[in-house]
Amino acid sequence: HEGKAPLTVKLDDLAAEGAGSSWKAASASAAAVGAMMSGTDPTDLNFNFEVTGPIDGPSAGAIMTVGALAVLTNTPLKPTVTMTGTISPDGSIGTVAGIAAKLRAAASNGYETVVLPQTATTVQPKGEGERVDTIEYGTSLGLEVILAQNVSQAFEVFTGKPLFASTSSPYELSQSPALISAQSQATQAEIQAASSAVAEISADDPLRTQLEEELAAAQGLLTTNENAAFALAVDVLNQASRNTAAAKTSALISSAGVPTAQQNLLDDITADIAQIDALTARETAQVTSLSASQTLFLPSALTWLSYARAVLVSLQSPLKKLNPASETATQDLITSASIIGEQMAGVNYTFAQNLTMLSALPPDTVSPTEPVMTHLAGYTDFLIEAGQQNENYISGAFGIQPSDLQSMPAGSLLPVISALSAECSTITASGTSAARDTANASTALSYYATTSLLVSSAQAIGIESLGLNESPSIQQPEMVLSSLNTGADIVTSQASLIFDKGLQPGFATWSTAWGLEAFTTLTARGRAGDGTVIALNEIWFDTVALFMLNALQTN
């Protein structure tokens, strides 16, 4: 604790000591997640990790998070316990390589217990060939092996104490009747928006028939599973909006030529960014009239705007530089149009449904004993720091140079990260205004979540072909499912703690629920990658907001 210094991770000197970019990214995430999960206000924290020799890789992320939690909660760690596993923003522990060798190393160094990711059920003792049961292999080495989903479980193994206090009962959305009514309103509004979007698709396009069937399924779920109905409506809206925008640009190219379509898209982007900025200003201007719970959830809702803005900004430069005579010009314009269409569908419709749920949160039954905006601004600093370390790792892992971003095709995710990074670099000290601080927090959250998604995909989850205009492929579905289940469990436990505290967690409960249904329903339709990205983003946004609420001091 260092007075009023923001949470930082001092890594500048570590390169000379042999720390690689992957390890740095893991340590920054460990500091961020550890601070959030501990329920500590980050405005007076400063982390410094030291290494004694060459080190790289993400495998220490989870144990460093446990270490941060132990320091912040003043809880001693058992010296006979060790661990390997990556860390995600929701506290879930991801898979790592070389587990058999690490178990042997733990045994030879006198450890008695090793915590591993829950998915590490088998190992290859010789590094290849036959796989054996991990727990049995650990026993043969004299080790107790414990498989853990998340760092809260690992923390209890390391300390013998639970990280979170017990709650009276799990929080359910039905405990807030106003939210149940708002959920119905939001779901029906999203279905109506999706229906209008489908009606714009040409009648002879096979996609129209497919989406009409999906809409009918959503309608049928209204009385049995509103979360699934909402998830399907979001998917239909996105697909229809992509299709219509692409078709309109294609028709314009045919009738007026590539240069006209190119300028039309650039004009659209300028107008759309202005619309997003106006919406952001309108909603953040009201932040001082919101409850503490609404204030700390507002940045999550605003990510529909801050992320879309970054996508649009990332498309501007390539579109300006596009040579109308190039062989790829027509396809690049159509691809850009489809991306813009999908992003603006979220801005114009799904964002509105998020506001419906946010405004329906019941009043808090407690009052903050600290300024809520100061509390929120403190989190902005370390989300940006963790995002920067993630971005550094991504650049190194993928061999990306700044000049490469200018030549990437439309739909690449890296230019979006660069746009978010540039926006974050303009964020100065908090306190300019409550509205500005809220918008900054949303940008930081989008930056952190987007970079974390790419890092986790590369290190543990196994999502390939991440981009804006194609369905990602899932290489390790068991890892994805474990991460989603773990994140959902964290949301449930945090929501119950927060509700017992007198605050209102219903926005996160709803968002996570429909995100998980997006994964389930889209997986059943052969598009697990799309569902995974939606679900992970919703869960990660929700956990960060819940961690902020849990750390808020109340009377």
XYZ file of C-alpha atoms in Angstrom:
555
model
C 0.000 0.000 0.000
C 1.564 3.217 -1.128
C -0.727 6.098 -0.276
C -2.563 7.300 -3.333
C -0.332 5.769 -6.004
C -2.344 3.974 -8.707
C -1.979 0.267 -9.118
C 1.021 -0.337 -11.360
C 3.147 -3.311 -12.233
C 6.820 -2.357 -12.321
C 8.256 -4.415 -15.118
C 10.715 -2.031 -16.775
C 13.830 -3.637 -15.312
C 12.732 -7.228 -15.783
C 13.819 -7.534 -19.408
C 17.438 -7.206 -18.294
C 16.852 -10.014 -15.811
C 15.442 -12.286 -18.486
C 11.670 -11.905 -18.157
C 9.860 -12.405 -21.463
C 6.738 -10.702 -22.754
C 4.482 -13.667 -21.996
C 5.570 -13.727 -18.363
C 5.127 -9.959 -18.116
C 1.587 -10.216 -19.473
C 0.839 -12.970 -16.951
C 2.210 -10.929 -14.052
C 0.190 -7.865 -15.038
C -2.971 -9.977 -15.254
C -2.134 -11.577 -11.908
C -1.886 -8.174 -10.273
C -5.144 -6.994 -11.831
C -7.164 -10.131 -11.112
C -5.670 -10.512 -7.634
C -6.551 -6.936 -6.730
C -10.082 -7.303 -8.065
C -10.828 -10.656 -6.458
C -9.418 -9.540 -3.096
C -12.046 -6.823 -2.794
C -9.308 -4.212 -2.402
C -9.666 -0.705 -3.779
C -6.750 -0.401 -6.214
C -6.169 3.331 -5.844
C -3.459 2.825 -3.207
C -1.753 -0.316 -4.514
C 1.572 -0.789 -6.246
C 2.894 -4.193 -7.336
C 6.511 -5.084 -8.006
C 7.471 -8.555 -9.217
C 11.095 -9.677 -9.120
C 12.720 -12.518 -11.031
C 16.130 -14.078 -10.441
C 16.856 -15.485 -13.888
C 15.537 -16.024 -17.414
C 11.810 -16.728 -17.394
C 8.969 -16.627 -19.877
C 5.599 -18.250 -20.529
C 2.171 -17.776 -18.942
C 2.228 -20.807 -16.620
C 2.849 -18.801 -13.449
C -0.155 -16.537 -13.965
C -2.442 -18.402 -11.574
C 0.094 -18.831 -8.777
C 1.117 -15.164 -9.007
C -2.566 -14.293 -8.645
C -2.775 -16.447 -5.519
C 0.339 -14.653 -4.253
C -1.238 -11.250 -4.880
C -4.389 -12.376 -3.066
C -2.351 -13.619 -0.123
C -0.567 -10.278 0.207
C -3.744 -8.233 -0.139
C -5.672 -10.331 2.382
C -2.682 -10.734 4.710
C -2.998 -14.523 4.581
C 0.062 -16.808 4.899
C 0.691 -19.427 2.220
C 1.586 -23.027 2.960
C 5.230 -23.533 1.907
C 4.612 -27.104 0.778
C 2.082 -26.188 -1.921
C 2.887 -25.104 -5.467
C 0.933 -24.649 -8.672
C 0.964 -24.193 -12.442
C -1.732 -22.669 -14.677
C -2.614 -19.563 -16.651
C -4.978 -16.851 -15.434
C -8.012 -15.301 -17.156
C -9.828 -12.073 -16.218
C -12.590 -13.964 -14.398
C -10.099 -15.870 -12.241
C -10.355 -19.145 -14.135
C -7.223 -21.290 -14.414
C -6.156 -22.329 -17.892
C -4.160 -25.283 -19.153
C -0.373 -25.373 -19.487
C 2.167 -27.669 -21.097
C 4.761 -29.977 -19.557
C 2.738 -30.942 -16.498
C 4.456 -34.307 -15.951
C 7.881 -32.653 -15.884
C 6.589 -29.968 -13.529
C 5.217 -32.608 -11.166
C 8.597 -34.320 -11.091
C 10.293 -30.990 -10.414
C 7.860 -30.245 -7.577
C 8.537 -33.627 -5.997
C 12.311 -33.261 -6.271
C 12.128 -29.817 -4.656
C 10.248 -31.024 -1.588
C 6.699 -29.900 -2.350
C 3.853 -32.048 -1.067
C 0.830 -30.629 -2.921
C 0.497 -29.385 -6.493
C -2.541 -27.481 -7.783
C -3.265 -27.958 -11.486
C -5.932 -26.725 -13.914
C -9.108 -28.780 -13.676
C -8.740 -29.936 -17.263
C -5.358 -31.577 -16.572
C -6.870 -34.998 -15.881
C -4.174 -36.976 -17.718
C -0.451 -36.515 -18.384
C 2.257 -38.061 -20.538
C 5.082 -39.068 -18.151
C 7.599 -39.361 -20.990
C 6.410 -36.268 -22.805
C 4.848 -38.425 -25.521
C 3.075 -41.742 -25.920
C 0.651 -43.200 -23.370
C -1.312 -40.890 -21.097
C -1.977 -41.754 -17.459
C -4.220 -40.374 -14.731
C -2.683 -37.173 -13.359
C -3.654 -37.726 -9.735
C -2.326 -41.288 -9.785
C 0.908 -40.133 -11.409
C 1.287 -37.485 -8.720
C 0.719 -40.094 -6.010
C 3.497 -42.222 -7.497
C 5.818 -39.248 -6.965
C 4.645 -38.701 -3.402
C 2.493 -35.708 -4.326
C -1.107 -34.808 -3.648
C -2.507 -33.395 -6.887
C -5.532 -31.111 -6.659
C -7.403 -29.954 -9.763
C -8.891 -26.468 -9.474
C -11.220 -24.432 -11.682
C -10.309 -20.990 -10.405
C -7.945 -19.117 -8.133
C -10.458 -18.914 -5.305
C -10.302 -22.721 -5.063
C -6.525 -22.639 -5.376
C -6.311 -19.942 -2.689
C -8.118 -22.212 -0.236
C -5.658 -25.037 -0.943
C -2.696 -22.698 -0.389
C -4.068 -21.080 2.775
C -6.682 -23.384 4.281
C -9.110 -20.452 4.254
C -11.879 -19.516 1.809
C -11.310 -16.397 -0.256
C -14.956 -15.365 -0.241
C -17.303 -15.293 2.725
C -20.259 -17.656 2.651
C -23.621 -16.261 1.575
C -27.124 -16.912 2.822
C -28.356 -18.175 -0.571
C -27.483 -17.839 -4.260
C -28.732 -14.664 -5.888
C -31.408 -15.159 -8.542
C -32.754 -12.569 -10.948
C -36.243 -13.352 -9.622
C -35.221 -11.687 -6.346
C -35.553 -8.400 -8.250
C -39.042 -8.375 -9.850
C -38.315 -5.149 -11.726
C -35.490 -6.908 -13.547
C -37.742 -9.789 -14.574
C -40.108 -7.307 -16.198
C -37.197 -5.465 -17.819
C -35.767 -8.748 -19.113
C -39.023 -9.519 -20.890
C -39.106 -6.010 -22.357
C -35.477 -6.218 -23.512
C -35.907 -9.649 -25.063
C -39.004 -8.695 -27.016
C -37.330 -5.477 -28.194
C -34.276 -7.417 -29.402
C -36.492 -9.914 -31.250
C -38.370 -7.032 -32.890
C -35.102 -5.414 -33.967
C -33.903 -8.731 -35.363
C -37.191 -9.239 -37.192
C -36.939 -5.807 -38.824
C -33.347 -6.546 -39.848
C -34.337 -9.879 -41.422
C -37.132 -8.166 -43.365
C -34.485 -6.115 -45.188
C -32.827 -9.238 -46.612
C -33.762 -10.133 -50.158
C -36.581 -12.668 -50.305
C -34.563 -14.986 -52.567
C -31.531 -15.028 -50.253
C -31.286 -18.426 -48.454
C -30.022 -16.612 -45.350
C -33.437 -15.008 -44.913
C -35.138 -18.385 -44.562
C -32.476 -19.559 -42.127
C -32.787 -16.466 -39.945
C -36.585 -16.571 -40.021
C -36.365 -20.089 -38.616
C -33.965 -18.895 -35.935
C -36.326 -16.035 -35.071
C -39.223 -18.458 -34.783
C -37.130 -20.497 -32.354
C -36.447 -17.354 -30.325
C -40.156 -16.549 -30.215
C -40.881 -20.080 -29.026
C -38.399 -19.695 -26.168
C -39.967 -16.512 -24.794
C -42.036 -18.400 -22.233
C -39.454 -21.043 -21.324
C -35.963 -19.549 -21.656
C -35.790 -15.808 -22.203
C -31.990 -15.815 -21.994
C -31.775 -18.203 -24.938
C -34.385 -16.165 -26.801
C -32.340 -13.009 -26.307
C -29.120 -14.735 -27.386
C -30.752 -16.003 -30.587
C -32.177 -12.562 -31.318
C -28.734 -10.970 -30.918
C -27.277 -13.511 -33.336
C -30.042 -13.000 -35.913
C -29.675 -9.223 -35.650
C -25.915 -9.462 -36.193
C -26.146 -11.809 -39.169
C -28.940 -9.870 -40.852
C -27.196 -6.533 -40.334
C -23.958 -7.866 -41.810
C -25.811 -9.269 -44.805
C -27.831 -6.142 -45.541
C -24.868 -3.783 -45.222
C -22.773 -5.971 -47.525
C -25.590 -6.231 -50.071
C -26.112 -2.456 -50.148
C -22.410 -1.792 -50.712
C -22.235 -4.459 -53.391
C -25.179 -2.860 -55.189
C -23.596 0.583 -54.907
C -20.347 -0.717 -56.408
C -22.306 -2.159 -59.325
C -24.269 1.018 -59.938
C -21.789 3.776 -59.087
C -18.350 2.178 -58.938
C -15.744 1.403 -56.293
C -14.632 5.013 -55.578
C -18.186 6.096 -54.795
C -18.772 3.104 -52.514
C -15.423 3.751 -50.834
C -16.298 7.373 -50.062
C -19.778 6.343 -48.951
C -18.325 3.964 -46.354
C -15.893 6.606 -45.111
C -18.772 9.050 -44.734
C -20.776 6.388 -42.884
C -17.904 5.771 -40.468
C -17.576 9.478 -39.724
C -21.308 9.757 -39.045
C -21.369 6.539 -36.990
C -18.476 7.645 -34.785
C -20.251 10.948 -34.182
C -23.400 9.005 -33.238
C -21.460 6.802 -30.816
C -19.814 9.826 -29.221
C -23.204 11.502 -28.814
C -24.702 8.370 -27.225
C -21.732 8.054 -24.896
C -22.023 11.693 -23.867
C -25.758 11.340 -23.287
C -25.504 8.280 -21.068
C -22.411 9.303 -19.106
C -23.905 12.747 -18.420
C -26.472 11.011 -16.204
C -23.972 9.030 -14.139
C -24.210 11.312 -11.098
C -27.906 10.462 -10.743
C -27.309 6.687 -10.740
C -26.992 4.341 -7.803
C -23.581 2.913 -6.940
C -24.495 -0.403 -8.571
C -25.715 1.281 -11.747
C -22.602 3.474 -11.879
C -20.206 0.545 -11.697
C -22.161 -1.480 -14.287
C -22.480 1.422 -16.727
C -18.950 0.996 -18.187
C -19.812 -2.642 -18.998
C -22.967 -1.548 -20.842
C -20.983 1.153 -22.632
C -18.547 -1.392 -24.075
C -21.127 -1.864 -26.843
C -20.145 1.682 -27.811
C -16.439 1.862 -26.909
C -15.612 -1.372 -28.734
C -17.697 -0.460 -31.788
C -15.964 2.908 -31.949
C -12.555 1.252 -31.956
C -13.651 -1.091 -34.753
C -14.804 1.842 -36.864
C -11.591 3.769 -36.211
C -9.548 0.705 -37.189
C -11.316 0.618 -40.570
C -10.808 4.273 -41.430
C -7.139 4.271 -42.410
C -7.248 1.110 -44.589
C -10.347 2.440 -46.374
C -8.684 5.796 -47.043
C -5.603 4.057 -48.450
C -7.535 1.483 -50.471
C -6.627 1.539 -54.146
C -9.953 1.373 -56.044
C -8.184 -0.374 -58.930
C -6.773 -3.214 -56.812
C -8.054 -6.757 -57.273
C -9.279 -6.925 -53.690
C -10.955 -3.500 -53.552
C -14.512 -4.759 -54.075
C -14.222 -7.515 -51.485
C -12.484 -5.234 -48.993
C -15.332 -2.738 -49.247
C -17.994 -5.419 -48.855
C -16.189 -6.906 -45.855
C -15.807 -3.480 -44.233
C -19.491 -2.733 -44.835
C -20.577 -5.978 -43.174
C -18.421 -5.249 -40.122
C -19.807 -1.730 -39.831
C -23.350 -3.063 -40.155
C -22.911 -5.537 -37.315
C -21.243 -3.051 -34.983
C -23.921 -0.430 -35.523
C -26.653 -3.003 -34.900
C -25.154 -3.464 -31.434
C -24.937 0.291 -30.956
C -28.503 0.983 -32.080
C -30.316 -1.972 -30.520
C -28.467 -4.346 -28.172
C -26.945 -1.424 -26.280
C -30.475 -0.106 -25.712
C -31.511 -3.423 -24.173
C -28.527 -3.205 -21.818
C -29.729 0.235 -20.740
C -33.191 -1.210 -20.118
C -31.726 -3.730 -17.687
C -29.414 -1.184 -16.092
C -32.219 1.303 -15.432
C -34.345 -1.455 -13.863
C -31.815 -2.235 -11.117
C -33.555 -1.723 -7.766
C -32.124 0.898 -5.394
C -29.147 -0.099 -3.279
C -29.994 -0.585 0.392
C -26.598 0.737 1.531
C -24.653 3.922 0.807
C -21.009 4.137 -0.288
C -18.597 5.578 2.241
C -16.199 6.627 -0.524
C -16.685 8.543 -3.794
C -17.915 6.023 -6.345
C -16.236 7.831 -9.247
C -12.863 7.796 -7.491
C -13.343 4.091 -6.930
C -14.180 3.536 -10.602
C -11.286 5.633 -11.868
C -8.838 3.594 -9.804
C -9.735 0.492 -11.772
C -9.224 2.263 -15.097
C -5.497 2.648 -14.410
C -4.674 -0.997 -13.877
C -6.999 -2.286 -16.605
C -4.983 -0.163 -19.008
C -1.696 -1.395 -17.512
C -2.741 -5.032 -17.859
C -4.018 -4.366 -21.382
C -0.675 -2.802 -22.348
C 1.250 -5.844 -21.140
C -1.167 -8.095 -23.032
C -0.633 -6.010 -26.158
C 3.155 -6.212 -25.764
C 2.896 -9.986 -25.538
C 0.614 -10.150 -28.584
C 3.014 -8.039 -30.631
C 5.916 -10.293 -29.678
C 4.074 -13.583 -30.029
C 2.690 -12.721 -33.459
C 5.719 -10.764 -34.634
C 3.651 -7.630 -35.191
C 5.343 -4.321 -35.977
C 3.415 -0.995 -35.862
C 3.787 -0.646 -39.630
C 2.148 -4.050 -40.135
C -1.155 -2.774 -38.761
C -1.612 -0.501 -41.764
C -1.525 -3.374 -44.240
C -3.769 -5.836 -42.416
C -6.996 -6.800 -44.190
C -10.393 -5.584 -43.049
C -11.633 -7.784 -40.239
C -8.319 -8.183 -38.409
C -8.575 -7.846 -34.640
C -5.101 -6.379 -34.067
C -5.894 -2.943 -35.554
C -8.900 -2.774 -33.216
C -6.597 -3.394 -30.259
C -4.279 -0.701 -31.594
C -7.210 1.730 -31.795
C -8.217 0.950 -28.200
C -4.606 1.317 -27.104
C -4.343 4.714 -28.767
C -7.558 5.837 -27.079
C -6.273 4.629 -23.690
C -3.013 6.512 -24.193
C -4.973 9.779 -24.211
C -6.532 9.059 -20.817
C -4.964 11.375 -18.267
C -5.527 11.709 -14.557
C -9.041 10.989 -13.375
C -11.276 13.639 -11.945
C -11.832 15.712 -15.085
C -15.539 14.891 -14.864
C -17.703 11.987 -13.823
C -18.883 11.564 -17.414
C -15.353 11.458 -18.812
C -14.163 9.047 -16.121
C -17.049 6.691 -16.910
C -16.301 6.722 -20.642
C -12.604 6.149 -19.887
C -13.456 3.138 -17.725
C -15.468 1.622 -20.577
C -12.607 2.092 -23.047
C -10.158 0.546 -20.573
C -12.492 -2.394 -20.023
C -12.841 -2.994 -23.782
C -9.054 -2.808 -24.158
C -8.389 -5.228 -21.291
C -11.036 -7.747 -22.378
C -10.063 -7.691 -26.070
C -6.350 -8.153 -25.405
C -7.111 -10.821 -22.779
C -9.236 -12.722 -25.296
C -6.363 -12.840 -27.764
C -3.799 -13.746 -25.092
C -5.995 -16.477 -23.594
C -6.672 -17.838 -27.069
C -2.972 -18.071 -27.787
C -1.984 -19.454 -24.394
C -4.732 -21.713 -23.110
C -8.222 -21.748 -24.611
C -7.332 -22.509 -28.207
C -9.474 -20.182 -30.322
C -8.116 -19.712 -33.825
C -8.972 -17.274 -36.636
C -10.156 -14.590 -34.236
C -11.431 -11.692 -36.286
C -14.401 -9.507 -37.084
C -15.814 -11.156 -40.186
C -15.386 -14.895 -39.779
C -16.387 -17.522 -37.256
C -13.463 -18.474 -35.006
C -12.539 -22.142 -34.738
C -12.297 -23.878 -31.378
C -9.290 -26.177 -31.014
C -9.810 -27.176 -27.370
C -13.547 -27.245 -26.621
C -12.988 -28.768 -23.186
C -10.843 -25.766 -22.204
C -13.481 -23.344 -23.443
C -16.259 -25.108 -21.553
C -14.190 -25.197 -18.372
C -13.439 -21.472 -18.645
C -17.084 -20.583 -19.241
C -18.330 -22.729 -16.363
C -15.702 -21.300 -14.044
C -16.545 -17.744 -15.017
C -20.233 -18.382 -14.482
C -19.516 -19.807 -11.020
C -17.506 -16.700 -10.129
C -20.365 -14.461 -11.288
C -22.836 -16.462 -9.188
C -20.710 -16.342 -6.038
C -19.868 -12.657 -6.420
C -23.481 -11.742 -7.153
C -24.608 -13.477 -3.959
C -21.949 -11.679 -1.890
C -22.887 -8.324 -3.355
C -26.615 -8.838 -2.847
C -26.010 -9.780 0.799
C -23.994 -6.576 1.076
C -26.998 -4.492 0.003
C -25.960 -3.780 -3.591
C -27.664 -4.918 -6.807
C -25.859 -7.497 -9.030
C -28.777 -8.331 -11.366
C -27.287 -6.698 -14.466
C -24.314 -9.069 -14.392
C -26.479 -12.096 -13.647
C -28.604 -11.361 -16.728
C -25.655 -10.593 -18.983
C -23.755 -13.755 -18.047
C -26.882 -15.897 -18.391
C -27.663 -14.801 -21.934
C -23.963 -14.961 -22.843
C -23.840 -18.606 -21.788
C -27.008 -19.296 -23.772
C -25.324 -17.731 -26.803
C -22.564 -20.300 -26.452
C -25.027 -23.177 -26.066
C -27.391 -22.204 -28.879
C -24.691 -21.230 -31.383
C -22.677 -24.361 -30.635
C -25.774 -26.400 -31.455
C -25.870 -24.561 -34.796
C -22.249 -25.382 -35.578
C -20.867 -21.959 -34.640
C -19.197 -22.595 -31.309
C -16.527 -19.989 -32.022
C -19.025 -17.141 -32.285
C -20.798 -18.289 -29.136
C -17.529 -18.579 -27.233
C -16.435 -15.035 -28.015
C -19.826 -13.624 -26.981
C -19.934 -15.630 -23.746
C -16.354 -14.903 -22.686
C -16.753 -11.179 -23.258
C -20.009 -10.985 -21.296
C -18.567 -13.013 -18.401
C -15.327 -11.031 -18.268
C -17.119 -7.684 -18.353
C -19.450 -8.911 -15.618
C -16.750 -10.263 -13.312
C -14.742 -7.037 -13.460
C -17.844 -4.996 -12.600
C -18.771 -7.372 -9.765
C -15.249 -7.243 -8.371
C -15.469 -3.431 -8.382
C -18.781 -3.560 -6.540
C -17.432 -5.998 -3.973
C -14.503 -3.685 -3.248
C -16.737 -0.641 -2.783
C -16.828 0.430 0.850
C -20.354 0.873 2.212
C -21.900 1.770 5.532
